[in-house]
Coordinates of N, CA and C and ligand atoms in Angstrom, one line a residue:
M3 N -36.7 106.9 46.4 CA -36.2 105.9 45.5 C -37.3 105.4 44.6
N4 N -38.5 105.2 45.2 CA -39.6 104.8 44.4 C -39.9 105.7 43.3
S5 N -39.8 107.1 43.6 CA -40.2 108.0 42.6 C -39.2 108.0 41.4
V6 N -37.9 107.7 41.8 CA -36.8 107.7 40.7 C -37.2 106.5 39.8
Y7 N -37.5 105.3 40.4 CA -37.9 104.1 39.6 C -39.1 104.4 38.7
Y8 N -40.1 105.1 39.3 CA -41.3 105.4 38.6 C -41.0 106.3 37.4
N9 N -40.2 107.3 37.7 CA -39.9 108.3 36.6 C -39.1 107.6 35.4
I10 N -38.2 106.7 35.8 CA -37.4 106.0 34.8 C -38.4 105.1 34.0
K11 N -39.3 104.4 34.7 CA -40.2 103.5 34.1 C -41.1 104.3 33.1
S12 N -41.6 105.5 33.6 CA -42.4 106.3 32.7 C -41.7 106.8 31.5
L13 N -40.4 107.2 31.7 CA -39.6 107.6 30.5 C -39.5 106.5 29.5
A14 N -39.2 105.3 30.0 CA -39.0 104.2 29.1 C -40.4 103.9 28.4
Y15 N -41.5 104.0 29.1 CA -42.8 103.7 28.5 C -43.0 104.8 27.4
G16 N -42.8 106.0 27.7 CA -43.0 107.1 26.8 C -42.2 107.0 25.5
T17 N -40.9 106.6 25.7 CA -40.0 106.5 24.6 C -40.4 105.3 23.7
K18 N -40.8 104.2 24.4 CA -41.3 103.1 23.6 C -42.5 103.5 22.8
N19 N -43.4 104.2 23.3 CA -44.6 104.6 22.6 C -44.3 105.5 21.4
I20 N -43.3 106.4 21.6 CA -43.0 107.3 20.5 C -42.3 106.5 19.4
L21 N -41.4 105.5 19.7 CA -40.8 104.7 18.7 C -41.8 103.9 18.0
L22 N -42.8 103.3 18.7 CA -43.8 102.4 18.1 C -44.7 103.2 17.1
R23 N -45.0 104.5 17.5 CA -45.8 105.3 16.7 C -45.1 105.5 15.3
Y24 N -43.8 105.8 15.4 CA -43.1 106.1 14.2 C -42.8 104.9 13.3
I25 N -42.6 103.7 14.0 CA -42.2 102.5 13.3 C -43.5 101.9 12.6
N26 N -44.5 101.7 13.4 CA -45.7 101.0 12.8 C -47.0 101.6 13.1
G27 N -47.0 102.8 13.6 CA -48.3 103.6 13.7 C -49.1 103.1 14.9
T28 N -48.5 102.3 15.8 CA -49.3 101.8 17.0 C -49.9 103.0 17.8
L29 N -51.2 102.8 18.1 CA -51.9 103.8 18.9 C -51.3 104.0 20.3
L30 N -51.0 105.3 20.6 CA -50.5 105.6 21.9 C -51.7 105.7 22.9
K31 N -51.5 105.1 24.0 CA -52.6 105.1 25.0 C -52.2 106.0 26.2
P32 N -53.1 106.9 26.6 CA -52.7 107.8 27.8 C -52.7 107.0 29.1
R33 N -51.8 107.4 30.0 CA -51.8 106.8 31.3 C -52.2 107.8 32.4
W34 N -52.2 109.1 32.1 CA -52.7 110.2 32.9 C -53.8 110.9 32.2
L35 N -54.8 111.2 32.9 CA -55.9 112.0 32.3 C -56.2 113.2 33.2
W36 N -56.1 114.4 32.6 CA -56.5 115.7 33.3 C -57.9 115.9 32.8
F37 N -58.8 115.9 33.8 CA -60.3 116.0 33.4 C -60.9 117.2 34.0
E38 N -61.3 118.1 33.1 CA -61.8 119.4 33.6 C -63.3 119.2 33.8
V39 N -63.7 119.0 35.0 CA -65.1 118.6 35.3 C -66.1 119.8 35.2
T40 N -65.5 121.0 35.4 CA -66.3 122.2 35.3 C -65.4 123.4 35.0
D41 N -66.0 124.4 34.3 CA -65.1 125.6 34.2 C -65.6 126.7 35.1
R42 N -66.5 126.3 36.0 CA -67.0 127.3 37.0 C -65.9 127.3 38.1
C43 N -65.7 128.5 38.7 CA -64.7 128.6 39.8 C -65.1 129.7 40.8
N44 N -65.0 129.4 42.1 CA -65.3 130.4 43.1 C -64.1 131.1 43.6
S45 N -63.0 130.9 43.0 CA -61.7 131.6 43.3 C -61.5 132.7 42.3
R46 N -60.6 133.6 42.7 CA -60.3 134.8 41.8 C -58.8 134.9 41.6
C47 N -58.1 133.8 41.3 CA -56.7 133.8 41.2 C -56.1 134.9 40.2
L48 N -55.0 135.4 40.6 CA -54.3 136.4 39.7 C -53.8 135.8 38.5
H49 N -53.5 134.5 38.5 CA -52.8 133.8 37.4 C -53.8 133.1 36.5
C50 N -55.1 133.3 36.7 CA -56.0 132.5 35.9 C -57.3 133.3 35.7
N51 N -57.8 133.3 34.5 CA -59.0 134.1 34.3 C -60.3 133.3 34.0
I52 N -60.2 132.0 34.4 CA -61.4 131.1 34.0 C -62.6 131.6 34.7
W53 N -62.5 132.2 35.9 CA -63.6 132.7 36.7 C -64.3 133.9 36.1
S54 N -63.7 134.6 35.1 CA -64.3 135.8 34.5 C -65.0 135.4 33.2
K55 N -65.0 134.2 32.8 CA -65.7 133.8 31.6 C -67.0 133.1 31.9
K56 N -67.9 133.2 30.9 CA -69.2 132.6 31.1 C -69.1 131.0 31.0
P57 N -69.5 130.3 32.1 CA -69.4 128.9 32.1 C -70.1 128.2 31.0
K58 N -69.6 127.1 30.5 CA -70.2 126.3 29.5 C -71.4 125.6 30.1
K59 N -72.5 125.3 29.3 CA -73.6 124.6 29.8 C -73.6 123.2 29.5
D60 N -73.0 122.8 28.3 CA -73.1 121.4 27.8 C -71.9 120.6 28.4
I61 N -71.8 120.5 29.7 CA -70.7 119.7 30.2 C -71.2 118.2 30.2
L62 N -70.2 117.3 30.3 CA -70.5 115.9 30.2 C -71.2 115.4 31.5
A63 N -72.3 114.6 31.4 CA -73.0 114.0 32.5 C -72.2 112.8 32.9
P64 N -72.4 112.3 34.2 CA -71.7 111.1 34.6 C -71.9 109.9 33.6
V65 N -73.1 109.7 33.1 CA -73.3 108.6 32.2 C -72.5 108.7 30.9
E66 N -72.3 109.9 30.5 CA -71.5 110.2 29.3 C -70.0 110.0 29.6
I67 N -69.6 110.4 30.8 CA -68.2 110.2 31.2 C -67.9 108.7 31.2
K68 N -68.8 108.0 31.8 CA -68.5 106.5 31.9 C -68.4 105.9 30.5
K69 N -69.3 106.3 29.6 CA -69.3 105.8 28.2 C -68.0 106.1 27.5
L70 N -67.6 107.4 27.7 CA -66.3 107.9 27.0 C -65.1 107.1 27.6
L71 N -65.0 107.0 28.9 CA -63.8 106.4 29.5 C -63.8 104.9 29.3
S72 N -64.9 104.3 28.9 CA -64.9 102.9 28.7 C -64.3 102.5 27.4
E73 N -64.0 103.5 26.6 CA -63.4 103.2 25.3 C -62.0 102.6 25.5
P74 N -61.6 101.6 24.6 CA -60.3 101.0 24.8 C -59.1 102.0 24.9
L75 N -59.3 103.1 24.3 CA -58.2 104.1 24.3 C -57.8 104.4 25.8
F76 N -58.7 104.3 26.7 CA -58.5 104.8 28.1 C -58.2 103.6 29.0
N77 N -58.1 102.4 28.5 CA -58.0 101.3 29.5 C -56.6 101.1 30.2
D78 N -55.6 102.0 29.8 CA -54.3 101.9 30.5 C -54.2 103.1 31.5
I79 N -55.2 103.9 31.6 CA -55.2 105.1 32.5 C -54.8 104.6 33.9
E80 N -53.8 105.3 34.5 CA -53.4 105.0 35.9 C -53.9 106.1 36.9
W81 N -54.0 107.3 36.4 CA -54.4 108.5 37.2 C -55.4 109.3 36.5
I82 N -56.5 109.7 37.1 CA -57.4 110.6 36.6 C -57.4 111.8 37.6
L83 N -57.1 113.0 37.0 CA -57.0 114.2 37.9 C -58.2 115.1 37.5
N84 N -59.1 115.2 38.5 CA -60.3 116.0 38.3 C -60.0 117.5 38.7
A85 N -60.0 118.4 37.7 CA -59.7 119.8 37.9 C -60.8 120.6 37.4
G86 N -60.5 121.9 37.2 CA -61.5 122.8 36.7 C -60.9 124.1 36.2
G87 N -61.5 125.1 36.6 CA -62.6 125.4 37.6 C -62.4 124.7 38.9
E88 N -63.4 124.7 39.7 CA -63.4 124.1 41.0 C -64.4 122.9 41.0
P89 N -63.8 121.7 41.1 CA -64.7 120.5 41.0 C -65.8 120.4 42.0
A90 N -65.5 121.0 43.2 CA -66.5 120.9 44.3 C -67.8 121.7 44.0
L91 N -67.7 122.5 42.9 CA -69.0 123.2 42.6 C -69.9 122.3 41.8
R92 N -69.5 121.2 41.4 CA -70.4 120.2 40.7 C -71.2 119.5 41.8
D93 N -72.5 119.6 41.7 CA -73.4 118.9 42.7 C -73.3 117.4 42.5
D94 N -72.9 117.0 41.3 CA -72.9 115.5 41.1 C -71.5 115.0 41.0
L95 N -70.6 115.6 41.8 CA -69.2 115.2 41.7 C -69.0 113.7 42.2
E96 N -69.8 113.3 43.2 CA -69.7 111.9 43.6 C -70.0 111.0 42.4
E97 N -71.0 111.3 41.6 CA -71.4 110.5 40.5 C -70.3 110.5 39.4
V98 N -69.8 111.7 39.2 CA -68.7 111.9 38.2 C -67.5 110.9 38.6
I99 N -67.1 110.9 39.8 CA -66.0 110.1 40.3 C -66.4 108.6 40.2
L100 N -67.6 108.3 40.6 CA -68.0 106.9 40.5 C -68.0 106.4 39.0
S101 N -68.5 107.3 38.1 CA -68.5 106.9 36.7 C -67.1 106.6 36.2
Q102 N -66.1 107.5 36.6 CA -64.7 107.3 36.2 C -64.2 105.9 36.7
H103 N -64.5 105.7 38.0 CA -64.1 104.4 38.6 C -64.7 103.2 37.9
E104 N -66.0 103.3 37.6 CA -66.6 102.1 36.9 C -66.0 101.9 35.5
A105 N -65.6 103.0 34.9 CA -65.1 102.8 33.5 C -63.6 102.3 33.6
V106 N -62.8 102.8 34.6 CA -61.4 102.5 34.7 C -61.1 102.1 36.1
P107 N -61.5 100.9 36.6 CA -61.5 100.6 38.0 C -60.1 100.6 38.6
K108 N -59.1 100.4 37.8 CA -57.7 100.4 38.4 C -57.1 101.8 38.6
A109 N -57.7 102.8 38.0 CA -57.2 104.1 38.1 C -57.3 104.8 39.5
K110 N -56.3 105.5 39.9 CA -56.3 106.3 41.1 C -57.0 107.6 40.6
I111 N -57.8 108.1 41.5 CA -58.6 109.3 41.1 C -58.3 110.5 42.1
M112 N -57.9 111.6 41.5 CA -57.6 112.8 42.4 C -58.6 113.9 42.1
I113 N -58.9 114.6 43.2 CA -59.7 115.9 43.1 C -58.7 117.0 43.3
S114 N -58.5 117.9 42.4 CA -57.7 119.0 42.5 C -58.6 120.2 42.9
T115 N -58.4 120.7 44.1 CA -59.4 121.7 44.7 C -58.7 123.0 45.2
N116 N -59.4 124.1 45.2 CA -58.8 125.3 45.8 C -59.1 125.3 47.3
G117 N -59.9 124.4 47.8 CA -60.1 124.2 49.2 C -61.2 125.2 49.8
L118 N -61.9 125.9 48.9 CA -62.8 126.9 49.4 C -64.1 126.2 50.0
L119 N -64.3 125.0 49.6 CA -65.5 124.2 50.1 C -65.0 122.9 50.7
P120 N -64.3 123.1 51.9 CA -63.7 121.9 52.5 C -64.8 120.8 52.9
E121 N -65.9 121.2 53.4 CA -66.9 120.2 53.8 C -67.4 119.4 52.6
R122 N -67.6 120.1 51.5 CA -68.0 119.4 50.3 C -67.0 118.4 49.8
I123 N -65.7 118.8 49.8 CA -64.7 117.8 49.4 C -64.6 116.6 50.4
V124 N -64.7 116.9 51.7 CA -64.7 115.8 52.6 C -65.8 114.8 52.3
S125 N -67.0 115.4 52.1 CA -68.2 114.5 51.8 C -67.9 113.7 50.5
V126 N -67.3 114.3 49.5 CA -67.1 113.5 48.2 C -66.0 112.4 48.5
V127 N -65.0 112.7 49.3 CA -64.0 111.7 49.6 C -64.6 110.6 50.4
K128 N -65.5 110.9 51.3 CA -66.1 109.8 52.1 C -67.0 108.9 51.2
S129 N -67.7 109.5 50.3 CA -68.5 108.8 49.4 C -67.6 107.8 48.5
A130 N -66.5 108.4 48.0 CA -65.6 107.6 47.2 C -65.0 106.4 48.0
I131 N -64.7 106.6 49.3 CA -64.1 105.6 50.1 C -65.2 104.5 50.3
I132 N -66.4 104.8 50.5 CA -67.5 103.9 50.7 C -67.6 103.0 49.4
N133 N -67.3 103.6 48.3 CA -67.4 102.9 47.0 C -66.1 102.2 46.6
K134 N -65.1 102.2 47.6 CA -63.8 101.5 47.4 C -63.0 102.1 46.3
I135 N -63.1 103.4 46.1 CA -62.4 104.1 45.1 C -61.1 104.6 45.7
N136 N -60.0 104.5 44.9 CA -58.7 105.0 45.3 C -58.7 106.5 45.1
I137 N -59.0 107.2 46.1 CA -59.2 108.7 46.0 C -58.2 109.5 46.7
Y138 N -57.8 110.6 46.1 CA -56.8 111.5 46.6 C -57.2 112.9 46.4
V139 N -56.7 113.8 47.3 CA -57.0 115.3 47.2 C -55.7 116.0 46.9
G140 N -55.8 117.0 46.0 CA -54.6 117.8 45.8 C -55.0 119.3 45.7
T141 N -54.0 120.2 46.0 CA -54.3 121.6 45.9 C -53.0 122.3 45.5
S142 N -53.1 123.6 45.4 CA -52.0 124.4 45.1 C -51.8 125.5 46.2
I143 N -50.6 125.5 46.8 CA -50.3 126.5 47.8 C -49.4 127.6 47.2
E144 N -49.8 128.8 47.2 CA -49.0 129.8 46.5 C -48.2 130.7 47.5
A145 N -48.6 130.7 48.8 CA -47.9 131.5 49.8 C -48.6 131.0 51.1
I146 N -48.2 131.7 52.2 CA -48.7 131.3 53.5 C -49.7 132.4 54.0
G147 N -50.8 132.0 54.5 CA -51.8 132.9 55.2 C -52.4 133.9 54.2
K148 N -52.4 135.1 54.7 CA -53.1 136.2 53.9 C -52.4 136.4 52.5
E149 N -51.2 136.1 52.4 CA -50.5 136.2 51.1 C -51.1 135.3 50.0
H150 N -51.4 134.0 50.5 CA -52.0 133.1 49.6 C -53.4 133.6 49.2
D151 N -54.1 134.1 50.2 CA -55.5 134.6 50.0 C -55.4 135.8 49.0
S152 N -54.4 136.6 49.1 CA -54.3 137.8 48.2 C -54.0 137.3 46.8
I153 N -53.2 136.3 46.6 CA -52.9 135.8 45.2 C -54.1 135.1 44.7
R154 N -54.8 134.4 45.5 CA -56.0 133.6 45.1 C -57.3 134.5 45.1
G155 N -57.2 135.7 45.6 CA -58.3 136.6 45.5 C -59.5 136.4 46.4
I156 N -59.4 135.5 47.4 CA -60.5 135.2 48.4 C -59.9 135.2 49.8
A157 N -60.5 136.0 50.6 CA -60.1 136.0 52.1 C -60.4 134.7 52.7
G158 N -59.5 134.2 53.6 CA -59.8 133.0 54.3 C -59.5 131.7 53.6
N159 N -59.0 131.8 52.3 CA -58.7 130.6 51.5 C -57.7 129.7 52.2
F160 N -56.6 130.3 52.7 CA -55.5 129.5 53.2 C -55.9 128.7 54.4
E161 N -56.7 129.4 55.3 CA -57.2 128.7 56.5 C -58.0 127.5 56.1
K162 N -58.9 127.7 55.1 CA -59.8 126.6 54.7 C -59.0 125.4 54.1
V163 N -58.0 125.8 53.2 CA -57.3 124.7 52.5 C -56.4 124.0 53.5
D164 N -55.8 124.7 54.5 CA -55.0 124.1 55.5 C -55.8 123.1 56.3
R165 N -57.0 123.5 56.7 CA -57.9 122.6 57.5 C -58.3 121.4 56.7
L166 N -58.6 121.6 55.4 CA -59.0 120.5 54.5 C -57.9 119.4 54.5
L167 N -56.7 119.9 54.3 CA -55.6 119.0 54.0 C -55.1 118.3 55.3
R168 N -55.7 118.7 56.4 CA -55.4 118.0 57.7 C -56.6 117.1 58.1
E169 N -57.6 117.1 57.3 CA -58.8 116.2 57.7 C -58.4 114.8 57.7
P170 N -58.7 114.1 58.8 CA -58.4 112.6 58.8 C -58.8 111.8 57.6
V171 N -60.0 112.2 57.0 CA -60.4 111.4 55.9 C -59.6 111.7 54.6
V172 N -59.0 112.9 54.6 CA -58.2 113.2 53.4 C -56.8 112.6 53.5
I173 N -56.2 112.6 54.7 CA -54.9 112.0 54.9 C -55.0 110.5 55.4
R174 N -56.2 110.0 55.6 CA -56.5 108.7 56.1 C -55.6 108.4 57.3
D175 N -55.5 109.4 58.2 CA -54.8 109.3 59.5 C -53.3 109.0 59.4
T176 N -52.8 108.1 58.6 CA -51.4 107.7 58.6 C -50.7 107.9 57.2
Y177 N -51.4 108.4 56.3 CA -50.9 108.6 54.9 C -50.7 107.2 54.1
K178 N -51.2 106.1 54.8 CA -50.9 104.9 54.1 C -51.8 104.7 52.9
N179 N -53.0 105.2 53.0 CA -54.0 105.0 51.9 C -54.3 106.3 51.1
G180 N -53.9 107.4 51.7 CA -54.3 108.7 51.1 C -53.4 109.8 51.6
F181 N -53.1 110.7 50.8 CA -52.3 111.9 51.3 C -52.6 113.1 50.3
P182 N -52.4 114.3 50.9 CA -52.7 115.4 50.0 C -51.5 115.6 49.0
S183 N -51.8 116.1 47.8 CA -50.8 116.4 46.9 C -50.8 117.9 46.7
F184 N -49.6 118.5 46.7 CA -49.4 119.9 46.7 C -48.8 120.4 45.4
G185 N -49.3 121.5 44.8 CA -48.7 122.2 43.7 C -48.3 123.6 44.1
F186 N -47.5 124.2 43.3 CA -47.1 125.6 43.5 C -47.1 126.3 42.2
T187 N -47.9 127.4 42.0 CA -48.0 128.1 40.7 C -46.8 129.1 40.7
L188 N -45.9 128.9 39.8 CA -44.7 129.8 39.8 C -45.0 131.0 38.9
I189 N -45.2 132.2 39.5 CA -45.3 133.4 38.8 C -44.5 134.5 39.6
D190 N -44.3 135.7 39.0 CA -43.5 136.7 39.7 C -44.0 136.9 41.2
R191 N -45.3 136.9 41.3 CA -45.9 137.3 42.6 C -45.7 136.1 43.6
T192 N -45.5 134.9 43.2 CA -45.4 133.8 44.1 C -44.0 133.4 44.4
L193 N -43.1 133.8 43.5 CA -41.7 133.4 43.7 C -41.1 133.7 45.1
P194 N -41.3 134.9 45.6 CA -40.7 135.3 46.9 C -41.3 134.4 48.1
H195 N -42.3 133.6 47.8 CA -42.9 132.8 48.9 C -42.5 131.3 48.8
L196 N -41.7 131.0 47.8 CA -41.4 129.6 47.6 C -40.8 128.9 48.8
E197 N -39.8 129.6 49.5 CA -39.2 129.0 50.6 C -40.2 128.8 51.8
A198 N -41.0 129.8 52.0 CA -42.0 129.7 53.1 C -43.0 128.5 52.8
V199 N -43.3 128.3 51.5 CA -44.2 127.2 51.2 C -43.5 125.9 51.4
K200 N -42.2 125.8 51.0 CA -41.4 124.6 51.3 C -41.4 124.3 52.8
L201 N -41.2 125.3 53.6 CA -41.1 125.1 55.0 C -42.5 124.5 55.5
Y202 N -43.5 125.2 55.0 CA -44.9 124.7 55.4 C -45.1 123.3 55.1
L203 N -44.7 122.9 53.9 CA -44.9 121.5 53.4 C -44.1 120.5 54.2
E204 N -43.0 120.9 54.8 CA -42.1 120.0 55.5 C -42.8 119.5 56.8
N205 N -44.0 120.2 57.1 CA -44.8 119.7 58.3 C -45.4 118.3 58.0
W206 N -45.5 118.0 56.7 CA -46.0 116.7 56.3 C -44.8 115.7 56.3
E207 N -44.9 114.7 57.2 CA -43.8 113.8 57.4 C -43.4 113.0 56.1
W208 N -44.3 112.9 55.2 CA -43.9 112.1 54.0 C -43.1 112.9 53.0
I209 N -42.9 114.2 53.3 CA -42.1 115.0 52.4 C -40.7 115.1 53.1
S210 N -39.7 114.5 52.7 CA -38.4 114.7 53.3 C -37.3 114.5 52.3
Ligands
SF4_309 S1 -58.8 127.9 41.6 FE1 -57.8 127.1 39.8 S2 -59.4 127.3 38.2 FE2 -60.0 128.6 39.9 S3 -59.3 130.7 39.3 FE3 -57.7 129.6 40.6 S4 -56.3 128.6 39.2 FE4 -58.2 129.1 38.0

């Protein structure tokens, strides 16, 4: 019910913004921000070729991120989704997240990870919790077990991501303050696994 209310509210907000833009040119302000913290990736997914490209060197430093997100344009942001590439490959991910929080304190912050570095993600989540940051972890499950590994191109990926998403610090024990968010990449190769993934996700009691 909450999600229905939220979607209706979002639709109304979006429609209002479009009308305002056409009527008097009022600046639209984003509420969600997809932030590509790095284009480096340790995965080899069939459906993405980012890992085969040469990574950029001139990525934004935490101090620059804070300055950028402190602009009035971003002060309505509710969610910042840190993606990539693989965010866990940034050695300064803790500082990146802290800079986002300092710029937009009310925003919820998510790390979208492939789960290949679970210890690193747990460490970043712990650091965020210490800094009282509203932090969440999300991932994409394409199939179960070795099929997921095959689609994502790395042996052992499913076992690692499954372990990460059951970490007490990621789910905060009771889901009251944190819970994993799941995606599913729909391509020909993953479609036959959709039902198995749905069954797998039903293990999480908040999905019903
Ligand atoms: S983990 Fe994400 S960024 Fe990396 S190759 Fe796969 S889809 Fe692309």
